[in-house]
PDB file of C-alpha atoms in Angstrom:
ATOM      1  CA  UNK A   1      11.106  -8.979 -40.219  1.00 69.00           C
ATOM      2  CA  UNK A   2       9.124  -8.204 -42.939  1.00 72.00           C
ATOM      3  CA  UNK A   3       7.412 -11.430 -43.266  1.00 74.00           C
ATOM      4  CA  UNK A   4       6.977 -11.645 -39.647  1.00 76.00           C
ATOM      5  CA  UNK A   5       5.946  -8.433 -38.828  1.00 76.00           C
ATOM      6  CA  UNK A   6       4.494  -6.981 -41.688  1.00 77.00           C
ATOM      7  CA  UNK A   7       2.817  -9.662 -42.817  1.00 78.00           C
ATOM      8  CA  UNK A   8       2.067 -11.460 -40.143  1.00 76.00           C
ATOM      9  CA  UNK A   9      -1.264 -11.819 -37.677  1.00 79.00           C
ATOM     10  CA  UNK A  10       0.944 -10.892 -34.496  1.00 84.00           C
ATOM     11  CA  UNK A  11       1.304  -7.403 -32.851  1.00 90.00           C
ATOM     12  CA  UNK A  12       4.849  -6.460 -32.523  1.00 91.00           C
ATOM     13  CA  UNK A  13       6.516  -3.012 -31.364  1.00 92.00           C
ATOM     14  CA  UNK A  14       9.729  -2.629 -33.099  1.00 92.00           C
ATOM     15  CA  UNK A  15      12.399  -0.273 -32.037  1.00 91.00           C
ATOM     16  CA  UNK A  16      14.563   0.804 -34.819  1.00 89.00           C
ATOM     17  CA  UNK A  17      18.230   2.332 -33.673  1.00 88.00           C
ATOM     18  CA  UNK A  18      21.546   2.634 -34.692  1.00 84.00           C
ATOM     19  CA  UNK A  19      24.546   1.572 -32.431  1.00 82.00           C
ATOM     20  CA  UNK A  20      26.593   4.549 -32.963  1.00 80.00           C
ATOM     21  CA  UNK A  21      23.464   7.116 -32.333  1.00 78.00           C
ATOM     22  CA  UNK A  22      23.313   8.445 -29.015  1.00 81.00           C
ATOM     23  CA  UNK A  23      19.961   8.762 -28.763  1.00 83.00           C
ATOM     24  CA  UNK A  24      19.200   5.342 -29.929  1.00 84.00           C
ATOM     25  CA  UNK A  25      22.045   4.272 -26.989  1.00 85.00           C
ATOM     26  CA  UNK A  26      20.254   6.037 -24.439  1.00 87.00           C
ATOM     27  CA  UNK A  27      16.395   4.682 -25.644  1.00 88.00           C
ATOM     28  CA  UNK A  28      17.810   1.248 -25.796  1.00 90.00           C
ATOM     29  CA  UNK A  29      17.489   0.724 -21.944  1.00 91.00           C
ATOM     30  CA  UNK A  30      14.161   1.937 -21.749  1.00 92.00           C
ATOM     31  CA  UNK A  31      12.927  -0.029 -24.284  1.00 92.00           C
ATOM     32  CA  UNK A  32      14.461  -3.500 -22.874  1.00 92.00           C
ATOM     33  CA  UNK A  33      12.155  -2.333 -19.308  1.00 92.00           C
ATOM     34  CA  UNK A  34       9.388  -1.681 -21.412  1.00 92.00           C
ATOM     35  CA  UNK A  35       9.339  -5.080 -23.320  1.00 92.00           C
ATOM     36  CA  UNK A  36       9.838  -7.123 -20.469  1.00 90.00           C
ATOM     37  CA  UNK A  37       7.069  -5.774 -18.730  1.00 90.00           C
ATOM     38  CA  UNK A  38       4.374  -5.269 -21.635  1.00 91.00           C
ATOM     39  CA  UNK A  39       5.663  -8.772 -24.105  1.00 89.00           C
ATOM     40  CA  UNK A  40       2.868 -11.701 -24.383  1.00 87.00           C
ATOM     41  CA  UNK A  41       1.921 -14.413 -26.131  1.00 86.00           C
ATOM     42  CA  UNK A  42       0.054 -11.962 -28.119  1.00 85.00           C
ATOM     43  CA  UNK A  43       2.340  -8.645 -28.467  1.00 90.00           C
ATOM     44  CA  UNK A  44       6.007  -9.389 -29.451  1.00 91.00           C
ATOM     45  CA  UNK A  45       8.571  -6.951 -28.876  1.00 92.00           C
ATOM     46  CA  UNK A  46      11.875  -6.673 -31.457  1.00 90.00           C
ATOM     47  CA  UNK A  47      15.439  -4.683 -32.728  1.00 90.00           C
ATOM     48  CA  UNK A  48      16.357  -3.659 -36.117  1.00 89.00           C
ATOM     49  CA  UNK A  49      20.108  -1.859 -37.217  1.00 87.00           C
ATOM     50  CA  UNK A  50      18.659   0.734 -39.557  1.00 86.00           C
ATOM     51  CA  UNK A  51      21.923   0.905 -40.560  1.00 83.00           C
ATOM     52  CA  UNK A  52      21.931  -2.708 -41.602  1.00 84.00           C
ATOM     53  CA  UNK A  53      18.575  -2.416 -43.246  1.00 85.00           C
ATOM     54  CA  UNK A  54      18.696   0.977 -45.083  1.00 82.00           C
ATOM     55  CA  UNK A  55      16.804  -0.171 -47.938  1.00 83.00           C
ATOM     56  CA  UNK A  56      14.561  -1.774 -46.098  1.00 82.00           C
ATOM     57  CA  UNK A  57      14.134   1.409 -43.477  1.00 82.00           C
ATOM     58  CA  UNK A  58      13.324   3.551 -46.398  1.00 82.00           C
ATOM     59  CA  UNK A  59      10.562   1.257 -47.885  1.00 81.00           C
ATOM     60  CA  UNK A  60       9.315   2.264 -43.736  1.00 80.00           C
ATOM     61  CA  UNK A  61       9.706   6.202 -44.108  1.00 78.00           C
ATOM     62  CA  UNK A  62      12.731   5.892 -42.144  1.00 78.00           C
ATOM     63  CA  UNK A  63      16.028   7.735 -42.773  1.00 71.00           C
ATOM     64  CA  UNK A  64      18.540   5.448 -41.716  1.00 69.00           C
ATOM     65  CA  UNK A  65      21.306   8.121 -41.342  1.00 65.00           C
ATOM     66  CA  UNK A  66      23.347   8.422 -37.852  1.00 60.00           C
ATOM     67  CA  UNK A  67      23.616  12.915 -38.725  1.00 60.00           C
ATOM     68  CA  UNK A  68      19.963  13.079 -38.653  1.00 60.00           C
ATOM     69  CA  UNK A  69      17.804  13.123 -35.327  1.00 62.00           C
ATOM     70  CA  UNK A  70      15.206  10.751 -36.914  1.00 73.00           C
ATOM     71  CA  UNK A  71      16.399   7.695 -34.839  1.00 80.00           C
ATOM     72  CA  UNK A  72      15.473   6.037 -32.826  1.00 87.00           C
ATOM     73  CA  UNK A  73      11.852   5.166 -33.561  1.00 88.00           C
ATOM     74  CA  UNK A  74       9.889   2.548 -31.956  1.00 91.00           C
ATOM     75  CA  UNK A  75       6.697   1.751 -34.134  1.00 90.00           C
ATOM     76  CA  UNK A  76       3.796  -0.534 -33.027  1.00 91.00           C
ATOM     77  CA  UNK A  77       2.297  -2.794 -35.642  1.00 90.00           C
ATOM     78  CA  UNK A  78      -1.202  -4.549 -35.284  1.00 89.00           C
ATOM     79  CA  UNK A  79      -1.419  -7.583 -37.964  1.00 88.00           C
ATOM     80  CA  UNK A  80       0.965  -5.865 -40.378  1.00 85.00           C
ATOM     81  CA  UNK A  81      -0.079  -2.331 -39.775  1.00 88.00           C
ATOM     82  CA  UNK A  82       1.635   0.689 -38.021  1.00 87.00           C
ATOM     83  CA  UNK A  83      -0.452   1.401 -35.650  1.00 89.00           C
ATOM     84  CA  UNK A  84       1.692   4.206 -33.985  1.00 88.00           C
ATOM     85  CA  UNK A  85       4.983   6.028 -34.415  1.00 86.00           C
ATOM     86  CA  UNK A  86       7.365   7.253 -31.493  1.00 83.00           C
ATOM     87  CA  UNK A  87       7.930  10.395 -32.153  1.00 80.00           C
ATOM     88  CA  UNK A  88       5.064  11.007 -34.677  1.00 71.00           C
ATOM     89  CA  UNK A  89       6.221  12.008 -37.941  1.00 63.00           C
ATOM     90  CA  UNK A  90       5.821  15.784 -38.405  1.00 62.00           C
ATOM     91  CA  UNK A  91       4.674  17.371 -41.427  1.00 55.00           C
ATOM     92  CA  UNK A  92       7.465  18.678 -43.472  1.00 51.00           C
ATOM     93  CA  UNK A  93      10.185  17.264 -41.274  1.00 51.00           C
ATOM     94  CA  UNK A  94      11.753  15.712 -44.333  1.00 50.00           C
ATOM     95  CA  UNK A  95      15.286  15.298 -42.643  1.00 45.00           C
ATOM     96  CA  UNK A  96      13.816  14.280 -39.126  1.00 47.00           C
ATOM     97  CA  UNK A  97      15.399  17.243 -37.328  1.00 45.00           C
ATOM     98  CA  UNK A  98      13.987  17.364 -34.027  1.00 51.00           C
ATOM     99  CA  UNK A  99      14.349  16.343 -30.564  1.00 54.00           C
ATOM    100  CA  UNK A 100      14.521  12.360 -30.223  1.00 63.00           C
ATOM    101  CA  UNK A 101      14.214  11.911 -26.345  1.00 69.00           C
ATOM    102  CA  UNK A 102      11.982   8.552 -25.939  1.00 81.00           C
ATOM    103  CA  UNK A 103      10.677   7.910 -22.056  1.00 82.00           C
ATOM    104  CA  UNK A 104       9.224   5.005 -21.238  1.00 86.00           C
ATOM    105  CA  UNK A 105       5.917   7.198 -20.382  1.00 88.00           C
ATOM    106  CA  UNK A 106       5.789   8.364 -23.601  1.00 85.00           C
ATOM    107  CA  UNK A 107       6.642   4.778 -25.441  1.00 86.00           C
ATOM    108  CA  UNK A 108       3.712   3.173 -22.735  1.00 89.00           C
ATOM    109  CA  UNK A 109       0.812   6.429 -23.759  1.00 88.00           C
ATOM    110  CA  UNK A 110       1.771   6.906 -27.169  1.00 86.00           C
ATOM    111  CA  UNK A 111       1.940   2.879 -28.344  1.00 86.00           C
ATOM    112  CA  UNK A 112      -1.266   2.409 -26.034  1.00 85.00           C
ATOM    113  CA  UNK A 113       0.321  -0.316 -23.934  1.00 87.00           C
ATOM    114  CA  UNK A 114      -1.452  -0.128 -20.440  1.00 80.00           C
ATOM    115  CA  UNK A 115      -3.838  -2.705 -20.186  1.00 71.00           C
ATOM    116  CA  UNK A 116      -2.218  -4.793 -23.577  1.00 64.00           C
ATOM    117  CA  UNK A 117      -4.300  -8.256 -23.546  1.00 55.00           C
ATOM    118  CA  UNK A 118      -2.604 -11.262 -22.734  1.00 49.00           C
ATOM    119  CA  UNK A 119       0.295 -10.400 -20.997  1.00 51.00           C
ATOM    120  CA  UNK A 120       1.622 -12.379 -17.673  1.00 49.00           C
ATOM    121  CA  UNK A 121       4.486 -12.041 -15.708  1.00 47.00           C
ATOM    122  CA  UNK A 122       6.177 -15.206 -16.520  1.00 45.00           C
ATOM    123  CA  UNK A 123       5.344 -14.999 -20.565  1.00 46.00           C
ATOM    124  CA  UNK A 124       6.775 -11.537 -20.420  1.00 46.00           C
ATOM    125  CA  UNK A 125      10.060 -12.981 -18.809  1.00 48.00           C
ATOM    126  CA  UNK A 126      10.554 -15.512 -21.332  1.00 50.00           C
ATOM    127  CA  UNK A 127       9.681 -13.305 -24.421  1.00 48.00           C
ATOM    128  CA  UNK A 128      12.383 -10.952 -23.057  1.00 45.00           C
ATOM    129  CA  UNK A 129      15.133 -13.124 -23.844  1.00 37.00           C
ATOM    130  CA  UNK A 130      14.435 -13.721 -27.570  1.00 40.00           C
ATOM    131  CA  UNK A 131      15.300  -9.807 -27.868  1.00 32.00           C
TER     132      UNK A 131
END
């Protein structure tokens, strides 16, 4: 991922979770609907275990804990650069204790995905299945 996403040229939107978190269980479907409708041949759409990538998580500013409330987070990157957080960070929320309830209104506004360039109904259906 971090070649391909932080270094690359594409736009991706990243949704990290852990499987034993129920609030990343409960995001997880709403993601899925939102990537298959909003994926292109220009905005890519992808998973990572924060669990399984702790060290890497933490390079984000991601606690990759399943006690704290920071997860799930779904991040949009633009050529390597976060673009936008879901939730935003708050200032001096070290330990990410707040209210994690993702909709996919919120993930559509927030990541500014209405009217993403490039997208097509049949591109979107294929992308979906690389998730």
């Amino acid at each position: 991922m971090k070649d391909r996403v932080l270094r690359g040229e594409e736009d991706w939107v990243v949704f990290f979770y852990t499987e034993n978190h129920v609030n990343s269980t409960a995001t997880a479907p709403v993601f899925v609907e939102v990537a298959y409708k909003y994926s292109s041949e220009v905005l890519y759409f992808g998973v990572m275990d924060a669990c399984l990538w702790q060290s890497f998580c933490r390079e984000l500013k991601l606690k990759p804990n399943t006690w704290g409330n920071q997860l799930p987070v779904v991040v949009r990157y633009t050529r390597g650069k976060e673009q936008a957080r879901l939730p935003a960070p708050r200032l001096g929320d070290d330990l990410g204790l707040r209210f994690n309830h993702i909709t996919r209104k919120d993930m559509v506004k927030k990541l500014t995905l209405e009217g993403a360039p490039g997208s097509s109904r049949r591109v979107q259906k294929d992308m979906v299945k690389k998730l």
